[in-house]
Amino acid sequence: IPNGIDMEQFDPKVDSSLIEKQLGLDPQDLKIVYVSRLMGARGEIALRLIEALPEIEKAFPTVRLIVVGDGDKYNEISRLAERYNSKANCNKVIVTGARIDTHLLMNIADVSVGVGRVALEAMSMEKPVIIAGEAGFMGILSPENFEVAKMHNFSGRGSEMKSNAANLADAIKELLTDSTRRKILGAFGREEVRRYFSIEKMTDEILKVYDQVIEEDK
């Protein structure tokens, strides 16, 4: 039984305008948000996202990438971001470090990239999610692949595709092209979190186990 998602905290109605100002973002910018421990293979995903950015930027010049987290890959990611920003003469890649207000940062996303609990939190925020992890690349989370993703805890397992820059760029561009689809997928994601992964749902599942143990003890 996974930890439940607090849908009152991870609610798309929260006000993230101050976060946008703090990060120097324009509300009209298209924003990709990646939240993760920046360690090992998960840190590599952040590097692949930066590598994917030139291809995305060709089609969407106002795109920004926000990387949230800390870990042993943080310095490498920050250096690559600095080089990219220096060439672009603009802060196209923002590396925030560790934050405790991830719900506010997720709320500014047009596209969220992540796995596991991060994917569920982004879904609760009504954000379209791209499942990209060390275990595999599932791409855009949708009604068509939801059951497979759920079976593998939204980790990317079950897919033979790799989380490389080309696959990330293709999926992100596909979502950024269609704002209506992003809204539809966002609404779908929040409803699935409510159905399967809310705190209330997980509490019910735990109580069922307690009841079962009590009955067996009797």
PDB file of C-alpha atoms in Angstrom:
ATOM      1  CA  ILE A   1       0.000   0.000   0.000  1.00  0.00           C
ATOM      2  CA  PRO A   2       1.728   3.212  -1.132  1.00  0.00           C
ATOM      3  CA  ASN A   3       1.663   6.450   0.807  1.00  0.00           C
ATOM      4  CA  GLY A   4      -1.460   8.421  -0.044  1.00  0.00           C
ATOM      5  CA  ILE A   5      -1.426  11.738  -1.885  1.00  0.00           C
ATOM      6  CA  ASP A   6      -2.724  14.770   0.005  1.00  0.00           C
ATOM      7  CA  MET A   7      -5.083  16.135  -2.626  1.00  0.00           C
ATOM      8  CA  GLU A   8      -5.764  19.261  -0.594  1.00  0.00           C
ATOM      9  CA  GLN A   9      -2.098  20.206  -0.698  1.00  0.00           C
ATOM     10  CA  PHE A  10      -1.552  19.021  -4.275  1.00  0.00           C
ATOM     11  CA  ASP A  11      -4.480  21.002  -5.630  1.00  0.00           C
ATOM     12  CA  PRO A  12      -4.272  22.946  -8.907  1.00  0.00           C
ATOM     13  CA  LYS A  13      -6.115  25.873  -7.300  1.00  0.00           C
ATOM     14  CA  VAL A  14      -3.024  26.867  -5.258  1.00  0.00           C
ATOM     15  CA  ASP A  15      -1.483  30.236  -6.154  1.00  0.00           C
ATOM     16  CA  SER A  16       1.994  29.871  -7.678  1.00  0.00           C
ATOM     17  CA  SER A  17       2.361  33.449  -8.923  1.00  0.00           C
ATOM     18  CA  LEU A  18       5.028  34.264  -6.313  1.00  0.00           C
ATOM     19  CA  ILE A  19       7.081  31.242  -7.402  1.00  0.00           C
ATOM     20  CA  GLU A  20       7.004  32.467 -10.991  1.00  0.00           C
ATOM     21  CA  LYS A  21       8.235  35.880  -9.869  1.00  0.00           C
ATOM     22  CA  GLN A  22      10.979  34.371  -7.700  1.00  0.00           C
ATOM     23  CA  LEU A  23      12.267  32.320 -10.613  1.00  0.00           C
ATOM     24  CA  GLY A  24      11.970  35.172 -13.122  1.00  0.00           C
ATOM     25  CA  LEU A  25       9.362  33.391 -15.220  1.00  0.00           C
ATOM     26  CA  ASP A  26       6.739  34.896 -17.464  1.00  0.00           C
ATOM     27  CA  PRO A  27       3.243  33.374 -17.128  1.00  0.00           C
ATOM     28  CA  GLN A  28       3.279  32.944 -20.918  1.00  0.00           C
ATOM     29  CA  ASP A  29       6.429  30.796 -20.866  1.00  0.00           C
ATOM     30  CA  LEU A  30       5.964  27.093 -21.539  1.00  0.00           C
ATOM     31  CA  LYS A  31       7.422  25.276 -18.558  1.00  0.00           C
ATOM     32  CA  ILE A  32       8.776  21.758 -18.177  1.00  0.00           C
ATOM     33  CA  VAL A  33       9.166  20.759 -14.519  1.00  0.00           C
ATOM     34  CA  TYR A  34      11.279  17.844 -13.311  1.00  0.00           C
ATOM     35  CA  VAL A  35      11.184  17.053  -9.581  1.00  0.00           C
ATOM     36  CA  SER A  36      13.436  14.285  -8.283  1.00  0.00           C
ATOM     37  CA  ARG A  37      16.333  13.274  -6.129  1.00  0.00           C
ATOM     38  CA  LEU A  38      19.205  14.237  -8.402  1.00  0.00           C
ATOM     39  CA  MET A  39      21.145  11.072  -7.693  1.00  0.00           C
ATOM     40  CA  GLY A  40      22.400   8.331  -9.958  1.00  0.00           C
ATOM     41  CA  ALA A  41      20.110   7.443 -12.839  1.00  0.00           C
ATOM     42  CA  ARG A  42      17.435   9.924 -11.781  1.00  0.00           C
ATOM     43  CA  GLY A  43      19.983  12.703 -11.960  1.00  0.00           C
ATOM     44  CA  GLU A  44      20.816  11.484 -15.458  1.00  0.00           C
ATOM     45  CA  ILE A  45      17.225  12.182 -16.531  1.00  0.00           C
ATOM     46  CA  ALA A  46      17.767  15.864 -15.699  1.00  0.00           C
ATOM     47  CA  LEU A  47      20.876  15.865 -17.889  1.00  0.00           C
ATOM     48  CA  ARG A  48      18.934  14.247 -20.733  1.00  0.00           C
ATOM     49  CA  LEU A  49      16.235  16.912 -20.396  1.00  0.00           C
ATOM     50  CA  ILE A  50      18.817  19.657 -20.819  1.00  0.00           C
ATOM     51  CA  GLU A  51      20.194  17.800 -23.851  1.00  0.00           C
ATOM     52  CA  ALA A  52      16.659  17.622 -25.275  1.00  0.00           C
ATOM     53  CA  LEU A  53      16.012  21.334 -24.827  1.00  0.00           C
ATOM     54  CA  PRO A  54      17.550  22.622 -28.105  1.00  0.00           C
ATOM     55  CA  GLU A  55      15.232  20.406 -30.130  1.00  0.00           C
ATOM     56  CA  ILE A  56      12.221  21.504 -28.069  1.00  0.00           C
ATOM     57  CA  GLU A  57      13.229  25.151 -28.260  1.00  0.00           C
ATOM     58  CA  LYS A  58      13.225  25.053 -32.077  1.00  0.00           C
ATOM     59  CA  ALA A  59       9.465  24.511 -32.006  1.00  0.00           C
ATOM     60  CA  PHE A  60       8.728  26.399 -28.770  1.00  0.00           C
ATOM     61  CA  PRO A  61      11.117  29.352 -28.292  1.00  0.00           C
ATOM     62  CA  THR A  62       9.574  30.398 -24.952  1.00  0.00           C
ATOM     63  CA  VAL A  63      10.133  27.016 -23.302  1.00  0.00           C
ATOM     64  CA  ARG A  64      11.832  26.855 -19.879  1.00  0.00           C
ATOM     65  CA  LEU A  65      13.085  23.842 -17.922  1.00  0.00           C
ATOM     66  CA  ILE A  66      12.853  23.863 -14.114  1.00  0.00           C
ATOM     67  CA  VAL A  67      14.803  21.127 -12.309  1.00  0.00           C
ATOM     68  CA  VAL A  68      13.929  20.691  -8.634  1.00  0.00           C
ATOM     69  CA  GLY A  69      15.965  18.584  -6.219  1.00  0.00           C
ATOM     70  CA  ASP A  70      19.394  17.816  -4.835  1.00  0.00           C
ATOM     71  CA  GLY A  71      21.840  14.935  -4.863  1.00  0.00           C
ATOM     72  CA  ASP A  72      25.222  13.798  -6.121  1.00  0.00           C
ATOM     73  CA  LYS A  73      24.415  14.902  -9.697  1.00  0.00           C
ATOM     74  CA  TYR A  74      23.406  18.422  -8.637  1.00  0.00           C
ATOM     75  CA  ASN A  75      26.725  20.094  -9.452  1.00  0.00           C
ATOM     76  CA  GLU A  76      27.004  18.427 -12.850  1.00  0.00           C
ATOM     77  CA  ILE A  77      23.428  19.425 -13.703  1.00  0.00           C
ATOM     78  CA  SER A  78      24.034  22.995 -12.535  1.00  0.00           C
ATOM     79  CA  ARG A  79      27.191  23.298 -14.653  1.00  0.00           C
ATOM     80  CA  LEU A  80      25.404  22.020 -17.766  1.00  0.00           C
ATOM     81  CA  ALA A  81      22.525  24.431 -17.084  1.00  0.00           C
ATOM     82  CA  GLU A  82      24.955  27.344 -16.729  1.00  0.00           C
ATOM     83  CA  ARG A  83      26.611  26.505 -20.051  1.00  0.00           C
ATOM     84  CA  TYR A  84      23.247  26.249 -21.761  1.00  0.00           C
ATOM     85  CA  ASN A  85      22.050  29.548 -20.307  1.00  0.00           C
ATOM     86  CA  SER A  86      25.299  31.283 -21.250  1.00  0.00           C
ATOM     87  CA  LYS A  87      24.907  30.244 -24.895  1.00  0.00           C
ATOM     88  CA  ALA A  88      21.206  31.189 -24.885  1.00  0.00           C
ATOM     89  CA  ASN A  89      21.919  34.484 -23.075  1.00  0.00           C
ATOM     90  CA  CYS A  90      18.846  33.679 -20.990  1.00  0.00           C
ATOM     91  CA  ASN A  91      17.928  31.493 -18.006  1.00  0.00           C
ATOM     92  CA  LYS A  92      16.354  28.728 -20.030  1.00  0.00           C
ATOM     93  CA  VAL A  93      17.282  26.107 -17.419  1.00  0.00           C
ATOM     94  CA  ILE A  94      16.596  26.825 -13.747  1.00  0.00           C
ATOM     95  CA  VAL A  95      18.027  24.444 -11.136  1.00  0.00           C
ATOM     96  CA  THR A  96      16.391  25.233  -7.794  1.00  0.00           C
ATOM     97  CA  GLY A  97      18.055  22.764  -5.449  1.00  0.00           C
ATOM     98  CA  ALA A  98      16.044  21.047  -2.713  1.00  0.00           C
ATOM     99  CA  ARG A  99      12.649  22.621  -1.988  1.00  0.00           C
ATOM    100  CA  ILE A 100       9.771  21.872   0.374  1.00  0.00           C
ATOM    101  CA  ASP A 101       7.195  23.743  -1.764  1.00  0.00           C
ATOM    102  CA  THR A 102       7.176  21.251  -4.612  1.00  0.00           C
ATOM    103  CA  HIS A 103       3.391  21.516  -4.979  1.00  0.00           C
ATOM    104  CA  LEU A 104       3.780  25.206  -5.888  1.00  0.00           C
ATOM    105  CA  LEU A 105       6.576  24.443  -8.335  1.00  0.00           C
ATOM    106  CA  MET A 106       4.594  21.625  -9.934  1.00  0.00           C
ATOM    107  CA  ASN A 107       1.671  23.972 -10.362  1.00  0.00           C
ATOM    108  CA  ILE A 108       3.568  26.178 -12.812  1.00  0.00           C
ATOM    109  CA  ALA A 109       4.247  23.231 -15.139  1.00  0.00           C
ATOM    110  CA  ASP A 110       2.788  22.838 -18.592  1.00  0.00           C
ATOM    111  CA  VAL A 111       4.473  19.435 -18.688  1.00  0.00           C
ATOM    112  CA  SER A 112       5.720  17.396 -15.720  1.00  0.00           C
ATOM    113  CA  VAL A 113       8.390  14.725 -16.074  1.00  0.00           C
ATOM    114  CA  GLY A 114       8.835  12.184 -13.306  1.00  0.00           C
ATOM    115  CA  VAL A 115       8.277   8.757 -11.850  1.00  0.00           C
ATOM    116  CA  GLY A 116       6.707   7.188  -8.788  1.00  0.00           C
ATOM    117  CA  ARG A 117       5.279   9.526  -6.177  1.00  0.00           C
ATOM    118  CA  VAL A 118       6.322  12.604  -8.157  1.00  0.00           C
ATOM    119  CA  ALA A 119       4.191  11.425 -11.064  1.00  0.00           C
ATOM    120  CA  LEU A 120       1.205  10.954  -8.739  1.00  0.00           C
ATOM    121  CA  GLU A 121       1.661  14.392  -7.172  1.00  0.00           C
ATOM    122  CA  ALA A 122       1.814  15.997 -10.614  1.00  0.00           C
ATOM    123  CA  MET A 123      -1.313  14.090 -11.635  1.00  0.00           C
ATOM    124  CA  SER A 124      -3.064  15.416  -8.537  1.00  0.00           C
ATOM    125  CA  MET A 125      -2.081  18.921  -9.689  1.00  0.00           C
ATOM    126  CA  GLU A 126      -3.832  18.187 -13.021  1.00  0.00           C
ATOM    127  CA  LYS A 127      -0.561  18.208 -14.939  1.00  0.00           C
ATOM    128  CA  PRO A 128       0.123  15.991 -17.960  1.00  0.00           C
ATOM    129  CA  VAL A 129       2.898  13.600 -17.012  1.00  0.00           C
ATOM    130  CA  ILE A 130       5.731  12.007 -18.952  1.00  0.00           C
ATOM    131  CA  ILE A 131       6.988   8.826 -17.279  1.00  0.00           C
ATOM    132  CA  ALA A 132      10.762   8.785 -17.741  1.00  0.00           C
ATOM    133  CA  GLY A 133      12.895   6.810 -15.331  1.00  0.00           C
ATOM    134  CA  GLU A 134      15.988   4.688 -15.100  1.00  0.00           C
ATOM    135  CA  ALA A 135      13.857   1.577 -15.621  1.00  0.00           C
ATOM    136  CA  GLY A 136      12.435   2.752 -18.938  1.00  0.00           C
ATOM    137  CA  PHE A 137      10.544   5.396 -20.851  1.00  0.00           C
ATOM    138  CA  MET A 138       6.770   5.049 -20.927  1.00  0.00           C
ATOM    139  CA  GLY A 139       6.189   8.480 -22.434  1.00  0.00           C
ATOM    140  CA  ILE A 140       2.973  10.426 -22.023  1.00  0.00           C
ATOM    141  CA  LEU A 141       0.743   8.965 -19.314  1.00  0.00           C
ATOM    142  CA  SER A 142      -2.714   8.440 -20.775  1.00  0.00           C
ATOM    143  CA  PRO A 143      -5.811   6.252 -20.372  1.00  0.00           C
ATOM    144  CA  GLU A 144      -4.250   3.851 -22.870  1.00  0.00           C
ATOM    145  CA  ASN A 145      -1.136   3.059 -20.818  1.00  0.00           C
ATOM    146  CA  PHE A 146      -2.373   3.915 -17.320  1.00  0.00           C
ATOM    147  CA  GLU A 147      -2.957   0.337 -16.145  1.00  0.00           C
ATOM    148  CA  VAL A 148       0.523  -0.760 -17.227  1.00  0.00           C
ATOM    149  CA  ALA A 149       2.063   2.300 -15.578  1.00  0.00           C
ATOM    150  CA  LYS A 150       0.061   1.652 -12.401  1.00  0.00           C
ATOM    151  CA  MET A 151       1.136  -1.991 -12.324  1.00  0.00           C
ATOM    152  CA  HIS A 152       4.787  -0.872 -12.339  1.00  0.00           C
ATOM    153  CA  ASN A 153       4.310   1.977  -9.838  1.00  0.00           C
ATOM    154  CA  PHE A 154       4.793   4.627 -12.539  1.00  0.00           C
ATOM    155  CA  SER A 155       8.485   3.733 -12.744  1.00  0.00           C
ATOM    156  CA  GLY A 156       8.902   3.256 -16.498  1.00  0.00           C
ATOM    157  CA  ARG A 157       9.238  -0.508 -16.135  1.00  0.00           C
ATOM    158  CA  GLY A 158       7.238  -2.422 -18.709  1.00  0.00           C
ATOM    159  CA  SER A 159       8.608  -0.327 -21.568  1.00  0.00           C
ATOM    160  CA  GLU A 160      11.516  -1.207 -23.814  1.00  0.00           C
ATOM    161  CA  MET A 161      12.122   2.444 -24.712  1.00  0.00           C
ATOM    162  CA  LYS A 162      14.970   4.382 -23.120  1.00  0.00           C
ATOM    163  CA  SER A 163      14.735   7.719 -21.330  1.00  0.00           C
ATOM    164  CA  ASN A 164      17.050   9.434 -23.786  1.00  0.00           C
ATOM    165  CA  ALA A 165      17.030  13.017 -25.059  1.00  0.00           C
ATOM    166  CA  ALA A 166      15.312  12.143 -28.352  1.00  0.00           C
ATOM    167  CA  ASN A 167      12.383  10.344 -26.716  1.00  0.00           C
ATOM    168  CA  LEU A 168      11.983  13.106 -24.130  1.00  0.00           C
ATOM    169  CA  ALA A 169      12.005  15.809 -26.803  1.00  0.00           C
ATOM    170  CA  ASP A 170       9.396  14.007 -28.920  1.00  0.00           C
ATOM    171  CA  ALA A 171       6.991  13.470 -26.008  1.00  0.00           C
ATOM    172  CA  ILE A 172       7.373  17.006 -24.664  1.00  0.00           C
ATOM    173  CA  LYS A 173       6.822  18.574 -28.084  1.00  0.00           C
ATOM    174  CA  GLU A 174       3.737  16.411 -28.578  1.00  0.00           C
ATOM    175  CA  LEU A 175       2.227  17.752 -25.358  1.00  0.00           C
ATOM    176  CA  LEU A 176       3.262  21.371 -25.870  1.00  0.00           C
ATOM    177  CA  THR A 177       1.606  21.325 -29.290  1.00  0.00           C
ATOM    178  CA  ASP A 178      -1.858  20.649 -27.862  1.00  0.00           C
ATOM    179  CA  SER A 179      -3.085  22.648 -24.846  1.00  0.00           C
ATOM    180  CA  THR A 180      -6.503  20.979 -24.992  1.00  0.00           C
ATOM    181  CA  ARG A 181      -4.951  17.544 -24.697  1.00  0.00           C
ATOM    182  CA  ARG A 182      -2.861  18.728 -21.757  1.00  0.00           C
ATOM    183  CA  LYS A 183      -6.029  19.807 -19.941  1.00  0.00           C
ATOM    184  CA  ILE A 184      -7.816  16.536 -20.708  1.00  0.00           C
ATOM    185  CA  LEU A 185      -4.877  14.455 -19.478  1.00  0.00           C
ATOM    186  CA  GLY A 186      -4.546  16.640 -16.392  1.00  0.00           C
ATOM    187  CA  ALA A 187      -8.188  16.139 -15.428  1.00  0.00           C
ATOM    188  CA  PHE A 188      -7.860  12.400 -16.083  1.00  0.00           C
ATOM    189  CA  GLY A 189      -4.790  12.164 -13.862  1.00  0.00           C
ATOM    190  CA  ARG A 190      -6.370  13.909 -10.885  1.00  0.00           C
ATOM    191  CA  GLU A 191      -9.432  11.684 -11.063  1.00  0.00           C
ATOM    192  CA  GLU A 192      -7.256   8.539 -11.113  1.00  0.00           C
ATOM    193  CA  VAL A 193      -5.310   9.752  -8.077  1.00  0.00           C
ATOM    194  CA  ARG A 194      -8.609  10.377  -6.292  1.00  0.00           C
ATOM    195  CA  ARG A 195      -9.809   6.900  -7.209  1.00  0.00           C
ATOM    196  CA  TYR A 196      -6.693   4.917  -6.334  1.00  0.00           C
ATOM    197  CA  PHE A 197      -4.079   6.945  -4.434  1.00  0.00           C
ATOM    198  CA  SER A 198      -5.646   9.608  -2.202  1.00  0.00           C
ATOM    199  CA  ILE A 199      -4.877   9.630   1.524  1.00  0.00           C
ATOM    200  CA  GLU A 200      -8.478   8.590   2.168  1.00  0.00           C
ATOM    201  CA  LYS A 201      -8.237   5.635  -0.216  1.00  0.00           C
ATOM    202  CA  MET A 202      -4.906   4.460   1.207  1.00  0.00           C
ATOM    203  CA  THR A 203      -6.230   4.799   4.777  1.00  0.00           C
ATOM    204  CA  ASP A 204      -9.180   2.572   3.869  1.00  0.00           C
ATOM    205  CA  GLU A 205      -6.777  -0.035   2.452  1.00  0.00           C
ATOM    206  CA  ILE A 206      -4.676  -0.011   5.642  1.00  0.00           C
ATOM    207  CA  LEU A 207      -7.772  -0.329   7.837  1.00  0.00           C
ATOM    208  CA  LYS A 208      -8.868  -3.353   5.812  1.00  0.00           C
ATOM    209  CA  VAL A 209      -5.560  -5.028   6.640  1.00  0.00           C
ATOM    210  CA  TYR A 210      -6.006  -4.225  10.342  1.00  0.00           C
ATOM    211  CA  ASP A 211      -9.533  -5.626  10.266  1.00  0.00           C
ATOM    212  CA  GLN A 212      -8.318  -8.781   8.560  1.00  0.00           C
ATOM    213  CA  VAL A 213      -5.557  -9.333  11.131  1.00  0.00           C
ATOM    214  CA  ILE A 214      -7.976  -8.751  14.018  1.00  0.00           C
ATOM    215  CA  GLU A 215     -10.453 -11.252  12.585  1.00  0.00           C
ATOM    216  CA  GLU A 216      -7.715 -13.843  12.035  1.00  0.00           C
ATOM    217  CA  ASP A 217      -6.508 -13.350  15.616  1.00  0.00           C
ATOM    218  CA  LYS A 218     -10.025 -13.978  16.907  1.00  0.00           C
TER     219      LYS A 218
END
